[in-house]
Tab-separated table of C-alpha atoms in Angstrom:
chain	number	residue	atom	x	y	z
L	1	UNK	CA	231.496	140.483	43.846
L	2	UNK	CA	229.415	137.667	41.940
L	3	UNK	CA	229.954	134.074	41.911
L	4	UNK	CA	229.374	131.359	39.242
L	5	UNK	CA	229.589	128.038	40.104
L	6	UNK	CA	229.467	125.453	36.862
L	7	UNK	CA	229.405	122.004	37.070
L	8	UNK	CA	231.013	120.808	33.876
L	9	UNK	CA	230.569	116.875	32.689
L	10	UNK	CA	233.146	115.352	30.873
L	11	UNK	CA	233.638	111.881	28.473
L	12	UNK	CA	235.648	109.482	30.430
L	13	UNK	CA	239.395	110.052	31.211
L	14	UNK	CA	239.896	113.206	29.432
L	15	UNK	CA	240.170	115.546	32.943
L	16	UNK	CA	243.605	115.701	32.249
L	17	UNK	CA	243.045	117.401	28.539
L	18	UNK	CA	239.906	119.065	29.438
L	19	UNK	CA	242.259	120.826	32.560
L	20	UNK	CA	244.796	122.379	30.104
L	21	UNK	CA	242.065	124.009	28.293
L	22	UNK	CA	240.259	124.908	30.738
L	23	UNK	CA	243.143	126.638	32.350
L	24	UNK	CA	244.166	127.956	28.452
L	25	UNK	CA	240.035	129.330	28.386
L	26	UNK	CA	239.800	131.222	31.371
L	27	UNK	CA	242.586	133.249	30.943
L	28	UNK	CA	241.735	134.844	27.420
L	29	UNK	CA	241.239	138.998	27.187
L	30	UNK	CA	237.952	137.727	25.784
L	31	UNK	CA	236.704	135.360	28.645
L	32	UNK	CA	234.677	137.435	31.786
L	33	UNK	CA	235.145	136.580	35.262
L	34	UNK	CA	238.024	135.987	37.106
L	35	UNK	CA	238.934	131.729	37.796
L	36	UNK	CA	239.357	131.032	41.622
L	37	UNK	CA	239.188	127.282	41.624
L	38	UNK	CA	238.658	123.989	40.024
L	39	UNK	CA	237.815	121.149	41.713
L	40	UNK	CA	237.176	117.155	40.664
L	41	UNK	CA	234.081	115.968	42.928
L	42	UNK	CA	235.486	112.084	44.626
L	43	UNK	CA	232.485	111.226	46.331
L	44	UNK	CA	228.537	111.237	45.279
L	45	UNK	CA	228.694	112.359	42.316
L	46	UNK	CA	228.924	111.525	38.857
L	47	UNK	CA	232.260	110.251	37.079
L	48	UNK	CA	234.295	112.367	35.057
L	49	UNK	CA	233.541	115.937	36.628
L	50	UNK	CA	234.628	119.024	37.531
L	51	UNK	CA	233.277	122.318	39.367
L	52	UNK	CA	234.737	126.079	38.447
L	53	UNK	CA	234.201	129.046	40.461
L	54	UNK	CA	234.561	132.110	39.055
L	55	UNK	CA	234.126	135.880	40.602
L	56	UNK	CA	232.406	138.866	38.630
L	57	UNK	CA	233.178	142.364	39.298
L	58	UNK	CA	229.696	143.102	38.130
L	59	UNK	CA	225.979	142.112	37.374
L	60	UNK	CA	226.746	143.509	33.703
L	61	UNK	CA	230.177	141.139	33.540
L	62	UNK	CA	228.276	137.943	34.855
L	63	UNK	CA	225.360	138.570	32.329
L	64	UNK	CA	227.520	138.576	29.632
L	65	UNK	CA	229.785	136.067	30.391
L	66	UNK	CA	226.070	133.994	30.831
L	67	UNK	CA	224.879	135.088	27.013
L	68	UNK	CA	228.616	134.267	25.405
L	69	UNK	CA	228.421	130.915	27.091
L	70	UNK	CA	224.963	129.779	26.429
L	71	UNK	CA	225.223	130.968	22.528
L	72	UNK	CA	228.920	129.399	22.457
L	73	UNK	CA	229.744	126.129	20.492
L	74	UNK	CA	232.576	125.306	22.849
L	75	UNK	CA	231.592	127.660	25.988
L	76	UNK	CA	234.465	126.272	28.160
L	77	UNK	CA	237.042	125.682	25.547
L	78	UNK	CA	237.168	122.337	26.200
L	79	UNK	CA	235.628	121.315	22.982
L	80	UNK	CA	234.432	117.183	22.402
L	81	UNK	CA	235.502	116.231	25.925
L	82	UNK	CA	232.428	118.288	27.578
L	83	UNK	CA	229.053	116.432	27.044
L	84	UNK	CA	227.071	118.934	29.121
L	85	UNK	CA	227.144	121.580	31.867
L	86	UNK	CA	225.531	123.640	34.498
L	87	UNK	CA	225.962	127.382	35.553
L	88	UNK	CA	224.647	128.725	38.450
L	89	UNK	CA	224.631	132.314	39.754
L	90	UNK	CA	225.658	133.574	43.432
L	91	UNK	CA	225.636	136.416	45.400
L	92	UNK	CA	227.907	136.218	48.686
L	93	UNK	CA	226.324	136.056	52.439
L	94	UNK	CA	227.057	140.204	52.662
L	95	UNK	CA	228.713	140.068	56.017
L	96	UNK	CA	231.660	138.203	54.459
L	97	UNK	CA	234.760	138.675	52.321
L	98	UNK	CA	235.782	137.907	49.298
L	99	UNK	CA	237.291	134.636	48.022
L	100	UNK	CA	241.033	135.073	48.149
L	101	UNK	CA	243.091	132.830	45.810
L	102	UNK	CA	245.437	130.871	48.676
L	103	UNK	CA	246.655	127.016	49.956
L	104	UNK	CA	243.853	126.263	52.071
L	105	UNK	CA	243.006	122.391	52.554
L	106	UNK	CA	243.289	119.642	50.470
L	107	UNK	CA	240.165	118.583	50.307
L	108	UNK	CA	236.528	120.966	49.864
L	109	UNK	CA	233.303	120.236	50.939
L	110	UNK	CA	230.172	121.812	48.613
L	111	UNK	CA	227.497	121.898	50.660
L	112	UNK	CA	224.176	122.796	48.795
L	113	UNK	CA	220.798	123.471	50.744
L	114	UNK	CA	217.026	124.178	49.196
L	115	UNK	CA	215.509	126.141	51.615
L	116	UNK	CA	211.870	126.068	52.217
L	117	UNK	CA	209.636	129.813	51.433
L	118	UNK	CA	211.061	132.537	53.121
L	119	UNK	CA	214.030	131.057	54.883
L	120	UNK	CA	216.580	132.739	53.175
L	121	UNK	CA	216.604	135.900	55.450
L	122	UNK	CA	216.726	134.139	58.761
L	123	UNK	CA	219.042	131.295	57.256
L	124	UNK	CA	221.720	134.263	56.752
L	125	UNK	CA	220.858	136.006	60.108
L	126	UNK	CA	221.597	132.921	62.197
L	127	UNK	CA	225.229	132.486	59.912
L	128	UNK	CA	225.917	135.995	60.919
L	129	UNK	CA	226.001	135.340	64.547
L	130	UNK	CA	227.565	131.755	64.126
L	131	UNK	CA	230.177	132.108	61.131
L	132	UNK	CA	233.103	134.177	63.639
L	133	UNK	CA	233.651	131.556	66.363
L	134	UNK	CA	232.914	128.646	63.250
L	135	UNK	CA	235.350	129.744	61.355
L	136	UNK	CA	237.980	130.116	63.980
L	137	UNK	CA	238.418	126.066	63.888
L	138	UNK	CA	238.967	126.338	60.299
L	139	UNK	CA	238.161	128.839	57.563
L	140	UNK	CA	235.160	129.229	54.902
L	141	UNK	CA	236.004	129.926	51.749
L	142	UNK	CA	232.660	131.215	50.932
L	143	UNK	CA	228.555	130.726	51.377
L	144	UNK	CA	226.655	132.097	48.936
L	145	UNK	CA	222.875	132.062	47.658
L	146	UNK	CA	221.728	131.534	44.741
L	147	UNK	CA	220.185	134.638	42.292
L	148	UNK	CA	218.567	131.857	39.534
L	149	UNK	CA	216.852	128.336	39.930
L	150	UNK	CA	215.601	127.139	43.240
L	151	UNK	CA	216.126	128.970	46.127
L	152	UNK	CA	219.085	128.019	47.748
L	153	UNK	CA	222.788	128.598	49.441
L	154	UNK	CA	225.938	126.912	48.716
L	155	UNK	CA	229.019	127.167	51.038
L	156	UNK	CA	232.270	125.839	50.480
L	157	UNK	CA	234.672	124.418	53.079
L	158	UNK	CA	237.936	123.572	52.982
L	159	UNK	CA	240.137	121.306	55.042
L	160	UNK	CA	243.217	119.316	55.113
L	161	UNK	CA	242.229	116.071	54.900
L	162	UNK	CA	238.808	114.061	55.267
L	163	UNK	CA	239.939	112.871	58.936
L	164	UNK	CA	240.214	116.445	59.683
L	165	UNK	CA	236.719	117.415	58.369
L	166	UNK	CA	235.501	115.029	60.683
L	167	UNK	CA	237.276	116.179	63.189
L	168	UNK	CA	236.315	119.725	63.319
L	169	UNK	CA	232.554	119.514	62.112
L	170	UNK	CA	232.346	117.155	65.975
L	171	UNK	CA	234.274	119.967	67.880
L	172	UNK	CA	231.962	122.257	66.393
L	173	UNK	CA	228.432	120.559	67.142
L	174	UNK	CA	230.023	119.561	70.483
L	175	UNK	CA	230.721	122.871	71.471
L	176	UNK	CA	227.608	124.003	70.817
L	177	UNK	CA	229.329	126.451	67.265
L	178	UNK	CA	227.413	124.680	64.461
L	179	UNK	CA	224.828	124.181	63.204
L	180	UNK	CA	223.069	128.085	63.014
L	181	UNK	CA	220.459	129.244	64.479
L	182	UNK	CA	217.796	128.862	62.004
L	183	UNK	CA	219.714	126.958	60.026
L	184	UNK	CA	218.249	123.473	59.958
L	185	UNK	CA	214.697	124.595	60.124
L	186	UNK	CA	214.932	126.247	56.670
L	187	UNK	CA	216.644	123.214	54.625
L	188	UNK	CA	214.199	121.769	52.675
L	189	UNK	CA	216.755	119.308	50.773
L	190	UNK	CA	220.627	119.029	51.679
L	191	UNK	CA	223.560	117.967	49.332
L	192	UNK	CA	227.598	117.409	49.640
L	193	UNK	CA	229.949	117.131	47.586
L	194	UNK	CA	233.720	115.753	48.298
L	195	UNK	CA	236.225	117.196	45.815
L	196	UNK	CA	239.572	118.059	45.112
L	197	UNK	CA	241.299	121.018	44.471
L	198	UNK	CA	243.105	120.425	40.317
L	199	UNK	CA	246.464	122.096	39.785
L	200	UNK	CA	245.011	124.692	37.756
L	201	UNK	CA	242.684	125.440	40.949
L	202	UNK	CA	243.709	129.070	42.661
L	203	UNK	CA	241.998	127.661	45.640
L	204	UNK	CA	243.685	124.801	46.989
């Protein structure tokens, strides 16, 4: 499995429209990949967007998908309410499984790090060993790194409210869970997102 993760920007106040055709889009015989959520960032990030994960059974099915969207007039079907947009491509950490659809939290954390040269390797090695007992306080929808642009991993988290979040990422450090070994060391630049799940969103 193959993830893309696309960050689409929208003209003010049309989510609501730009939802039903997304949701309309993604589920044409034509369209590749398989939608498993859609989510509207709330904090740090630009008004008036939203981020879509979709799965690809194969390198050939995510290429394509890549070419129809980049030579599309309306890639998304969301026609005059997207101004611009950003796809990124993923392959899963290999020691986990793959996104299942479900009611998970309602709230995700995106959590993007740069690494610095090299660190991708030991970066994974030290979520190997952590991930089991991390994910027994709450579960991990995925982490992922990227196959185009800088390198980097994204891993998405979700939890039930922001109190929550809190909450368990305390228990975690106090206990000695989080953060990996090797982890820190090999972030060269850190992001998070806030956002939350849409009712079109398989993950919620």
């Amino acid at each position: 499995m193959l993830y893309e993760l696309a960050t689409l920007s929208l003209t003010l106040r049309s989510v609501p429209k730009a939802l039903s055709a997304l949701e309309s889009y993604t589920t044409r015989p034509s369209t590749g990949g398989r939608l498993l959520g859609c989510w509207e960032p709330e904090h740090g990030v630009i008004v008036g967007q939203l981020l879509v994960l979709r799965g690809f059974e194969s390198t050939e099915e995510l290429t394509e998908e890549r070419r129809r969207v980049l030579t599309s007039t309306d890639p998304f079907g969301i026609g005059e309410h997207l101004t611009a947009f950003q796809v990124e491509s993923y392959a899963p950490f290999p020691f986990l499984p793959p996104v299942e659809p479900g009611h998970y939290g309602s709230v995700y954390e995106f959590r993007t790090y740069h690494l610095k040269v090299g660190g991708l390797v030991p970066t994974m090695a030290g979520w190997e060993a952590a991930v089991p007992e991390r994910t027994r306080l709450h579960p991990l929808t995925t982490a992922m790194y990227g196959l185009d642009g800088v390198p980097r991993i994204t891993h998405i988290w979700p939890f039930p409210d922001l109190n929550a979040r809190l909450e368990i990422r305390r228990d975690a450090y106090a206990r000695g869970i989080w953060p990996p070994e090797n982890g820190p060391e090999n972030i060269a630049h850190a992001t998070s997102t806030i956002a939350l799940p849409t009712p079109i969103s398989p993950l919620r």
